[in-house]
Coordinates of C-alpha atoms and ligand atoms in Angstrom, one line a residue:
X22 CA -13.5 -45.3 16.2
X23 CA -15.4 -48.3 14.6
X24 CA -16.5 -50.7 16.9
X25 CA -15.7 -54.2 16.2
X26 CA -18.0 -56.5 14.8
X27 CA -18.8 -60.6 15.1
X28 CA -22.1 -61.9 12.8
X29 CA -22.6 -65.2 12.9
X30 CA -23.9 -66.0 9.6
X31 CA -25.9 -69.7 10.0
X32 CA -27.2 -70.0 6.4
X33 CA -29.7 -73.4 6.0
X34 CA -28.7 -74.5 9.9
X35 CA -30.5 -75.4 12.6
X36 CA -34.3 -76.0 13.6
X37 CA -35.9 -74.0 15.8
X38 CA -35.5 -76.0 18.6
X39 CA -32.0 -75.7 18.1
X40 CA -31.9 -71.7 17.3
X41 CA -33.7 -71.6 20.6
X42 CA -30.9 -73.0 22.4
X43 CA -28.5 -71.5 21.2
X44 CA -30.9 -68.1 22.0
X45 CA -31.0 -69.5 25.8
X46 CA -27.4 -69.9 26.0
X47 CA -25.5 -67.2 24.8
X48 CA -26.2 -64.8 27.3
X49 CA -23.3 -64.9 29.5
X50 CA -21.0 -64.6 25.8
X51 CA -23.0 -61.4 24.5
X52 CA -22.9 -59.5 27.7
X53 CA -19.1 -60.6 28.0
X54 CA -18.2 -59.2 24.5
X55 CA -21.1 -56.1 25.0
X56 CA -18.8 -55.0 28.3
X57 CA -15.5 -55.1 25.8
X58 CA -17.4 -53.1 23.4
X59 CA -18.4 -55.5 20.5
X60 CA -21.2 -55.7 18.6
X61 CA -21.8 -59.6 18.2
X62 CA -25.3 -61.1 16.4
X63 CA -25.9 -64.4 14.2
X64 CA -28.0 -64.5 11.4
X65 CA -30.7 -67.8 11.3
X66 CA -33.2 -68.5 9.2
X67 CA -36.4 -66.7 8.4
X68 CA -38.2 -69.6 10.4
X69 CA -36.0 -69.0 13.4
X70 CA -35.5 -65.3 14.1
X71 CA -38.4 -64.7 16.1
X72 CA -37.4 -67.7 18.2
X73 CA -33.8 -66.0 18.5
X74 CA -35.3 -63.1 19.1
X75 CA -38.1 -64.2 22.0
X76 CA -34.9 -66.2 23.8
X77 CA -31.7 -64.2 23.2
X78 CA -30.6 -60.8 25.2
X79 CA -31.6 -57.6 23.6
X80 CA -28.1 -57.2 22.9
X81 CA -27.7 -59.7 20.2
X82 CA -28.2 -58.6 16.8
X83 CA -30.4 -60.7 14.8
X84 CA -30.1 -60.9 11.1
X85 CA -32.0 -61.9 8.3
X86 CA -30.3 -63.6 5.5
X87 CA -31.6 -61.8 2.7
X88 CA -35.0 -59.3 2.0
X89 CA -37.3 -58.2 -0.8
X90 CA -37.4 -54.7 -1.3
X91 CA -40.9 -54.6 -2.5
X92 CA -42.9 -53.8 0.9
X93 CA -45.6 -56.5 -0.5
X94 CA -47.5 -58.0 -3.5
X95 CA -47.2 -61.0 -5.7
X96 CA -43.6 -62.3 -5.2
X97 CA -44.0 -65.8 -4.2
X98 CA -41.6 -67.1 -1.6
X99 CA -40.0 -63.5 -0.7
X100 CA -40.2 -62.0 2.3
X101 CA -40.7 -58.0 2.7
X102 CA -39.1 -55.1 5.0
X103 CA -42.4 -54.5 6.9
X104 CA -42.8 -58.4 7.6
X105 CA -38.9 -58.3 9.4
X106 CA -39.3 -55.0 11.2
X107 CA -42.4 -56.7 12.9
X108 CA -40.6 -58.9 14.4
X109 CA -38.3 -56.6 15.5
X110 CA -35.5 -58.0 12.8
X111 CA -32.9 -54.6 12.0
X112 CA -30.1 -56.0 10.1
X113 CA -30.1 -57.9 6.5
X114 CA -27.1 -59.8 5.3
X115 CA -27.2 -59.3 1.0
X116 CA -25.3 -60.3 -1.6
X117 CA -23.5 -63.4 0.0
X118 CA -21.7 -65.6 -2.8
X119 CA -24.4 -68.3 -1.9
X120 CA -27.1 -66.2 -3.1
X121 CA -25.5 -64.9 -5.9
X122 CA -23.7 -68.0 -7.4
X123 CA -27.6 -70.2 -6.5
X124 CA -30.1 -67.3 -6.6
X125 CA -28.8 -65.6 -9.4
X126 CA -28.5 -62.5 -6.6
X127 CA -26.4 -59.5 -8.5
X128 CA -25.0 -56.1 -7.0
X129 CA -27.8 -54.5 -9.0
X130 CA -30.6 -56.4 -7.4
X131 CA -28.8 -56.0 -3.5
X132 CA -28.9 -52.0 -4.5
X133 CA -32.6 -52.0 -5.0
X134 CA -32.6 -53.6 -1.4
X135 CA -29.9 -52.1 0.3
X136 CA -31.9 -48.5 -0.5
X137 CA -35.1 -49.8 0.5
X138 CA -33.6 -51.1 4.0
X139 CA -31.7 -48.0 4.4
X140 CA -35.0 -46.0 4.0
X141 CA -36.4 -47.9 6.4
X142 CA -34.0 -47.0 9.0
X143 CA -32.4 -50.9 8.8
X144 CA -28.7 -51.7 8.4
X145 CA -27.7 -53.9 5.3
X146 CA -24.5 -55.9 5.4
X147 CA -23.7 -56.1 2.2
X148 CA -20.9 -59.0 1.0
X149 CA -18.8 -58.8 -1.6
X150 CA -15.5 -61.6 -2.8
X151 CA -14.1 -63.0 -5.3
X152 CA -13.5 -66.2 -7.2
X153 CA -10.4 -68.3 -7.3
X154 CA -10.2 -67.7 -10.6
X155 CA -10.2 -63.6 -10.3
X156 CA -8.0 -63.8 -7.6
X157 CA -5.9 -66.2 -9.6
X158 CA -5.4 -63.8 -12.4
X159 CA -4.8 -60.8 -9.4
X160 CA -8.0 -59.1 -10.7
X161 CA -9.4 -58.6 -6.7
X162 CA -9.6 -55.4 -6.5
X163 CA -11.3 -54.0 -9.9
X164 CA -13.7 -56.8 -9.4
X165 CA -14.8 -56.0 -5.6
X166 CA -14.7 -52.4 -6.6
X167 CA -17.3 -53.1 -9.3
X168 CA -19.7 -54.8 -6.6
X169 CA -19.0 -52.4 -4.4
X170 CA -19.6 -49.5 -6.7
X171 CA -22.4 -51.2 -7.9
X172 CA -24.1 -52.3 -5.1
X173 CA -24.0 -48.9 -2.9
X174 CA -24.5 -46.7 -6.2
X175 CA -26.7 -43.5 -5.7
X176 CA -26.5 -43.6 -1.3
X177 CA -25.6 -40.1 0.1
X178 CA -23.0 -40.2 2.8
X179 CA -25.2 -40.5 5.7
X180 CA -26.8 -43.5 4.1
X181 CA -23.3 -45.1 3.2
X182 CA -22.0 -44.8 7.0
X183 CA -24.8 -47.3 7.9
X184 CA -23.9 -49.8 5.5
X185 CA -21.6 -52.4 7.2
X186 CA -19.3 -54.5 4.4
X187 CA -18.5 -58.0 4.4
X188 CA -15.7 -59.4 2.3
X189 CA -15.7 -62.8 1.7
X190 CA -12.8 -64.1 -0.8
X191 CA -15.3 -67.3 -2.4
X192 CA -12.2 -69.3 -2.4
X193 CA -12.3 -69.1 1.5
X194 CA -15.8 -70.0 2.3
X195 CA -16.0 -73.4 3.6
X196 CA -13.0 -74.7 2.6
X197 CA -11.0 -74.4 5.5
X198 CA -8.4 -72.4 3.3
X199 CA -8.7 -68.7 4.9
X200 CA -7.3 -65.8 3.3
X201 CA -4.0 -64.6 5.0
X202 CA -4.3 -61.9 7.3
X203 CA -2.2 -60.0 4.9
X204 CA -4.4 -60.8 1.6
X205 CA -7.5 -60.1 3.8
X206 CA -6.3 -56.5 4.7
X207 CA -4.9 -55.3 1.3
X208 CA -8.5 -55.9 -0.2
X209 CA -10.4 -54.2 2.5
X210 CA -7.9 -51.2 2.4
X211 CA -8.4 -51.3 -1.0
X212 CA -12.2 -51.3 -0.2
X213 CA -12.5 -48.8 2.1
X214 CA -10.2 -46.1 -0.4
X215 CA -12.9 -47.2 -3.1
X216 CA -15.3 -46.1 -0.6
X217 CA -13.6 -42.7 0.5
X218 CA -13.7 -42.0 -3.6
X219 CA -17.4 -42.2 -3.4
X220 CA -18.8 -40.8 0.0
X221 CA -15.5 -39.1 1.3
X222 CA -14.6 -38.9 5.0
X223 CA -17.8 -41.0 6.1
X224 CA -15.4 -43.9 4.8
X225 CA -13.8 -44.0 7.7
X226 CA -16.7 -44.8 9.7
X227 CA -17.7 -47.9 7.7
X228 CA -17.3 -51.2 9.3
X229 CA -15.9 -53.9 7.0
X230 CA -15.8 -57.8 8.3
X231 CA -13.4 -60.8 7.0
X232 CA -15.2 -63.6 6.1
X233 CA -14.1 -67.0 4.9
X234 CA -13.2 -70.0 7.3
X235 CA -12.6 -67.8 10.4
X236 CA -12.5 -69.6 13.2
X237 CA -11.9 -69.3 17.2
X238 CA -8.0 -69.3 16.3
X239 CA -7.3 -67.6 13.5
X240 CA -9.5 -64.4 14.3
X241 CA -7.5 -62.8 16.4
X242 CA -5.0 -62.5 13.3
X243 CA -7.4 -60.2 11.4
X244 CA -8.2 -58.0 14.3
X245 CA -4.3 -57.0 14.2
X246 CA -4.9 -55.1 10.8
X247 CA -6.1 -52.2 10.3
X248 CA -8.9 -52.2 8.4
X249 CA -10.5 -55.0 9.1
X250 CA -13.6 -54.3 12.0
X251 CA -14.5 -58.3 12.1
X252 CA -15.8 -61.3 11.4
X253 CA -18.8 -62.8 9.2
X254 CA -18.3 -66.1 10.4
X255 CA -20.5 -69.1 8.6
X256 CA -19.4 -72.5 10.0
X257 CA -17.4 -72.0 13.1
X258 CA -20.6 -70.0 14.2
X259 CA -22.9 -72.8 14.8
X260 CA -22.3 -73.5 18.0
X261 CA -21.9 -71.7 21.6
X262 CA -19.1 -73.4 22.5
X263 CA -17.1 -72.2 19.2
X264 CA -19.0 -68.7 19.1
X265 CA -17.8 -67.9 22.3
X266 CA -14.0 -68.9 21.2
X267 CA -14.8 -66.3 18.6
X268 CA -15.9 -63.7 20.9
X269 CA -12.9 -64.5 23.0
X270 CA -10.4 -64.2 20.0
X271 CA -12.3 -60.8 19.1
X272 CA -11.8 -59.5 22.8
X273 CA -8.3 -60.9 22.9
Ligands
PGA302 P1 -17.4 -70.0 6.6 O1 -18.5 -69.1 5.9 O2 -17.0 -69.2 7.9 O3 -18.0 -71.3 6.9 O4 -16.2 -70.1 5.7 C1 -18.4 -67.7 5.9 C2 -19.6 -67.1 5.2 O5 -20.0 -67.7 4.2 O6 -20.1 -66.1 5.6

């Protein structure tokens, strides 16, 4: 049984005084959606995890928004594994469309850091979506099952089951214009049989999240299918008022 999962993903928002509050607040929401057995975390800058961290339950997960997988050296503006797990920082989102479309980030580079996390006992979430254009021309699914392929090449089984997928149609990111419920769950079926090929049964143990203009009431929808395990939820994550529809939506 995969237990559902809500990441708040906060990409260049809020100051620390405002993480902080958020930190304070949330409390009540995480130990709500803990009790109905969900996993729910946000993911803030690298300037405001420790302030999430120092203010909000133990429960929530706190994620960074992307690593290095050198553990140190002369790689200006990069932050390192060792640097995260000091603060007590677990879980690394990679490979959002952000990052690869502005950061030039590719499934080759997210490997390199998705092994290096998993060998240091963290837990990658590792996205993956297409353009308008590819799904335009119906090419989805041999393009997400090149990143995917790509991105979790050479992990053994036991590595694999740790990995949690995100996948995030581009098309759908901030633009209000979600994927269907129905479009959303034939790609992450399609995902997880791409990942049964490659690690076998552990495939069923793999959580994969929607992501893409979910929002308090319309992620409900997606929990109906199958496949799907949750959310990565940018936007309509921001603040508690709107996370905890989300968390109420999950719970349902
Ligand atoms: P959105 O972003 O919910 O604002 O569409 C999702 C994401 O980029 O993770």
């Amino acid at each position: 049984m995969r237990k559902k999962l809500l990441l708040g993903n906060w990409k260049m928002n809020k100051t620390r005084p405002e993480a902080k509050e958020f930190a304070l607040g949330c409390g009540e929401m995480v130990s709500y959606a803990v009790s109905h057995g969900i996993d729910v975390g946000v993911a803030p800058t690298f300037v405001c995890l420790d302030s999430v961290l120092d203010n909000a339950p133990g429960d929530l997960i706190v994620a960074a928004q992307n690593v290095n997988e050198h553990p140190s050296g002369a790689y200006t503006g990069e932050i390192s594994i060792p640097m995260l797990q000091e603060i007590g920082v677990k879980w690394v989102i990679l490979g959002h469309s952000e990052r690869r479309e502005y950061n030039g980030e590719t499934s080759k580079a997210c490997n390199l850091k998705i092994k290096a996390l998993l060998e240091a006992g963290m837990i990658p979430v590792y996205c993956c979506g297409e353009s308008l254009e590819t799904f335009e021309k119906g090419e989805t699914k041999p393009f997400v099952e090149e990143q995917i392929k790509t991105g979790l090449a050479d992990l053994t089984p036991e590595q694999a089951e740790k990995v949690v997928i995100a996948y995030e149609p581009i098309w759908a990111i901030g633009t209000g214009k979600s994927a269907t419920k129905e479009i959303a769950e034939d790609t992450i079926g399609h995902i997880r049989g791409v990942l049964k090929g490659l690690f076998g049964p552990v495939a069923e143990n793999i959580r994969i999240l929607y992501g893409g203009s979910v929002k308090p009431g319309n992620i409900a929808e997606y929990m109906s299918e199958p496949d799907i395990d949750g959310a990565l939820v940018g936007g309509a994550s921001l603040t508690l008022e709107s996370y905890r529809g989300l968390i109420e939506g999950l719970v349902g």
